[in-house]
Structures are given as structure tokens and as C-alpha cells.
Short mmCIF file of C-alpha atoms in Angstrom, two decimals:
data_model
loop_
_atom_site.label_atom_id
_atom_site.label_comp_id
_atom_site.label_asym_id
_atom_site.label_seq_id
_atom_site.Cartn_x
_atom_site.Cartn_y
_atom_site.Cartn_z
CA UNK A 15 114.09 87.15 106.25
CA UNK A 16 114.77 85.04 109.30
CA UNK A 17 112.28 84.81 112.09
CA UNK A 18 112.86 82.76 115.19
CA UNK A 19 109.95 80.48 116.09
CA UNK A 20 110.42 81.35 119.79
CA UNK A 21 109.67 85.00 118.98
CA UNK A 22 106.34 83.95 117.43
CA UNK A 23 105.43 82.07 120.64
CA UNK A 24 105.56 85.46 122.40
CA UNK A 25 102.74 86.70 120.14
CA UNK A 26 99.56 85.48 121.79
CA UNK A 27 96.94 87.61 119.98
CA UNK A 28 95.80 87.97 116.39
CA UNK A 29 94.84 91.05 114.37
CA UNK A 30 93.61 91.55 110.83
CA UNK A 31 95.58 94.06 108.77
CA UNK A 32 93.91 95.17 105.55
CA UNK A 33 95.95 97.20 103.05
CA UNK A 34 94.48 100.42 101.66
CA UNK A 35 93.33 99.86 98.07
CA UNK A 36 91.64 103.09 96.84
CA UNK A 37 89.50 106.07 97.71
CA UNK A 38 85.78 105.42 97.41
CA UNK A 39 83.82 107.01 94.60
CA UNK A 40 80.77 107.81 96.74
CA UNK A 41 81.66 111.51 96.96
CA UNK A 42 82.69 111.36 100.62
CA UNK A 43 86.36 110.52 100.07
CA UNK A 44 86.22 107.36 102.16
CA UNK A 45 88.92 104.73 102.01
CA UNK A 46 88.44 101.25 100.58
CA UNK A 47 90.52 98.28 101.72
CA UNK A 48 91.27 94.87 100.31
CA UNK A 49 88.55 92.33 100.89
CA UNK A 50 88.75 90.25 104.06
CA UNK A 51 88.18 87.07 102.03
CA UNK A 52 91.47 85.33 101.51
CA UNK A 53 93.26 87.26 104.26
CA UNK A 54 94.51 85.47 107.33
CA UNK A 55 94.90 86.90 110.79
CA UNK A 56 98.36 88.00 111.82
CA UNK A 57 99.83 86.79 115.11
CA UNK A 58 100.91 89.70 117.26
CA UNK A 59 101.67 91.05 120.69
CA UNK A 60 99.59 94.00 121.92
CA UNK A 61 101.15 96.21 124.58
CA UNK A 62 99.65 99.21 126.35
CA UNK A 63 102.52 101.64 126.15
CA UNK A 64 102.40 105.43 125.94
CA UNK A 65 104.72 106.76 123.24
CA UNK A 66 105.15 110.30 121.93
CA UNK A 67 105.34 110.24 118.13
CA UNK A 68 106.26 112.91 115.60
CA UNK A 69 104.26 112.36 112.42
CA UNK A 70 105.49 113.08 108.89
CA UNK A 71 103.63 116.40 108.87
CA UNK A 72 105.46 117.48 112.07
CA UNK A 73 102.56 117.04 114.51
CA UNK A 74 103.25 115.36 117.82
CA UNK A 75 100.69 112.77 118.94
CA UNK A 76 100.54 110.26 121.76
CA UNK A 77 100.16 106.57 121.03
CA UNK A 78 98.63 104.46 123.81
CA UNK A 79 99.15 101.02 122.26
CA UNK A 80 101.75 99.24 120.16
CA UNK A 81 101.09 96.11 118.11
CA UNK A 82 104.19 94.02 117.40
CA UNK A 83 103.84 91.55 114.54
CA UNK A 84 106.02 89.45 112.22
CA UNK A 85 106.44 90.41 108.56
CA UNK A 86 104.06 87.65 107.43
CA UNK A 87 100.48 86.63 108.09
CA UNK A 88 99.47 83.25 109.48
CA UNK A 89 101.37 81.16 112.01
CA UNK A 90 104.70 80.78 110.24
CA UNK A 91 106.69 82.33 107.43
CA UNK A 92 105.73 79.42 105.17
CA UNK A 93 101.95 79.56 105.78
CA UNK A 94 101.19 83.20 105.05
CA UNK A 95 102.05 86.01 102.71
CA UNK A 96 104.24 88.97 103.52
CA UNK A 97 102.53 91.96 105.10
CA UNK A 98 103.51 95.60 104.81
CA UNK A 99 101.35 97.68 107.14
CA UNK A 100 101.19 101.45 106.55
CA UNK A 101 99.39 104.33 108.22
CA UNK A 102 96.76 103.96 105.48
CA UNK A 103 96.05 100.31 106.38
CA UNK A 104 93.11 99.22 108.53
CA UNK A 105 93.73 97.13 111.63
CA UNK A 106 91.06 95.10 113.41
CA UNK A 107 91.91 94.20 117.00
CA UNK A 108 90.78 91.02 118.77
CA UNK A 109 87.39 90.91 120.45
CA UNK A 110 87.42 92.73 123.77
CA UNK A 111 90.41 94.97 123.02
CA UNK A 112 89.59 98.60 122.35
CA UNK A 113 91.89 101.52 121.67
CA UNK A 114 90.25 104.93 121.98
CA UNK A 115 86.91 103.12 122.18
CA UNK A 116 87.30 101.29 118.86
CA UNK A 117 88.32 97.84 117.69
CA UNK A 118 89.53 99.50 114.46
CA UNK A 119 91.56 102.50 115.68
CA UNK A 120 93.60 104.62 113.28
CA UNK A 121 97.21 103.64 112.73
CA UNK A 122 99.40 106.56 113.79
CA UNK A 123 102.81 105.22 112.73
CA UNK A 124 104.50 102.03 111.55
CA UNK A 125 108.14 101.15 112.19
CA UNK A 126 109.97 98.21 110.63
CA UNK A 127 112.69 96.53 112.69
CA UNK A 128 115.38 94.91 110.59
CA UNK A 129 117.93 92.18 111.10
CA UNK A 130 120.77 91.24 108.74
CA UNK A 131 118.30 89.60 106.32
CA UNK A 132 115.60 92.27 106.10
CA UNK A 133 112.48 93.09 108.10
CA UNK A 134 112.31 91.04 111.28
CA UNK A 135 109.10 92.54 112.73
CA UNK A 136 106.80 95.56 112.60
CA UNK A 137 105.72 97.92 115.39
CA UNK A 138 102.32 99.48 114.69
CA UNK A 139 101.44 102.45 116.89
CA UNK A 140 97.76 103.08 117.65
#
């Protein structure tokens, strides 16, 4: 994976992406995520952009926001671990940014963008 440092300078916000770990056993079928301890925020760019998406089940939904982030957490590829966001992950937006009235909106779709060495960055549609 190669990631140009100049591209990271374009990412002025941070989000927390927590991978899905299991369904809860409380009888309500809730989702549990990895603990926030030990996780670092991920630098990103948040853009208000309306996009029509077709989900895996065939439904069409409208995304109002896209989060663009590198394939690693932290401030550089050497300071953080690799991230692999999915529609089952939980995203926490920076203070003051709400999507559909929430700082933890559902992830509608995730698209990897590759270069010749692998994943260059992720687009997360909210």
C-alpha cells in the first residue's frame, strides 16, 4: 500500500470506526463492537454529497454524506493499524457534525479505491 502524505493533509477531520464484533445476547439482537480502548481516530475528509446507492439487497437509498479515509488509523501508515470498514461497522463523527440527526449514523455502503499496490483509500457512505 502506498499513500501519499499530501493526500493525508487533505483530511482535516477525524472519525472513530469500530468494527462489528458480535450480536448481543440480551435478547434484543443488538450489535456489539470492539472496545474503544486501544483504537485511534482515523483522519478523514467529510463531504456533504448526495449519492444514489443500490444496496446488496437491491434497494435504492440516498446517501447525504461521504467519509473519505485512508486504509489505516492514526496520522500515518506507520503509526496505526489497517482498517477495514464495513456496513456493519460503527462510525462516530466529530463533535458538531450530524448526519440524519446523529453523530453515529448507519453506514449505507463502503467502497475501496485501489492503486497498483492495494487499497489506497475508503469511501464510506452515510
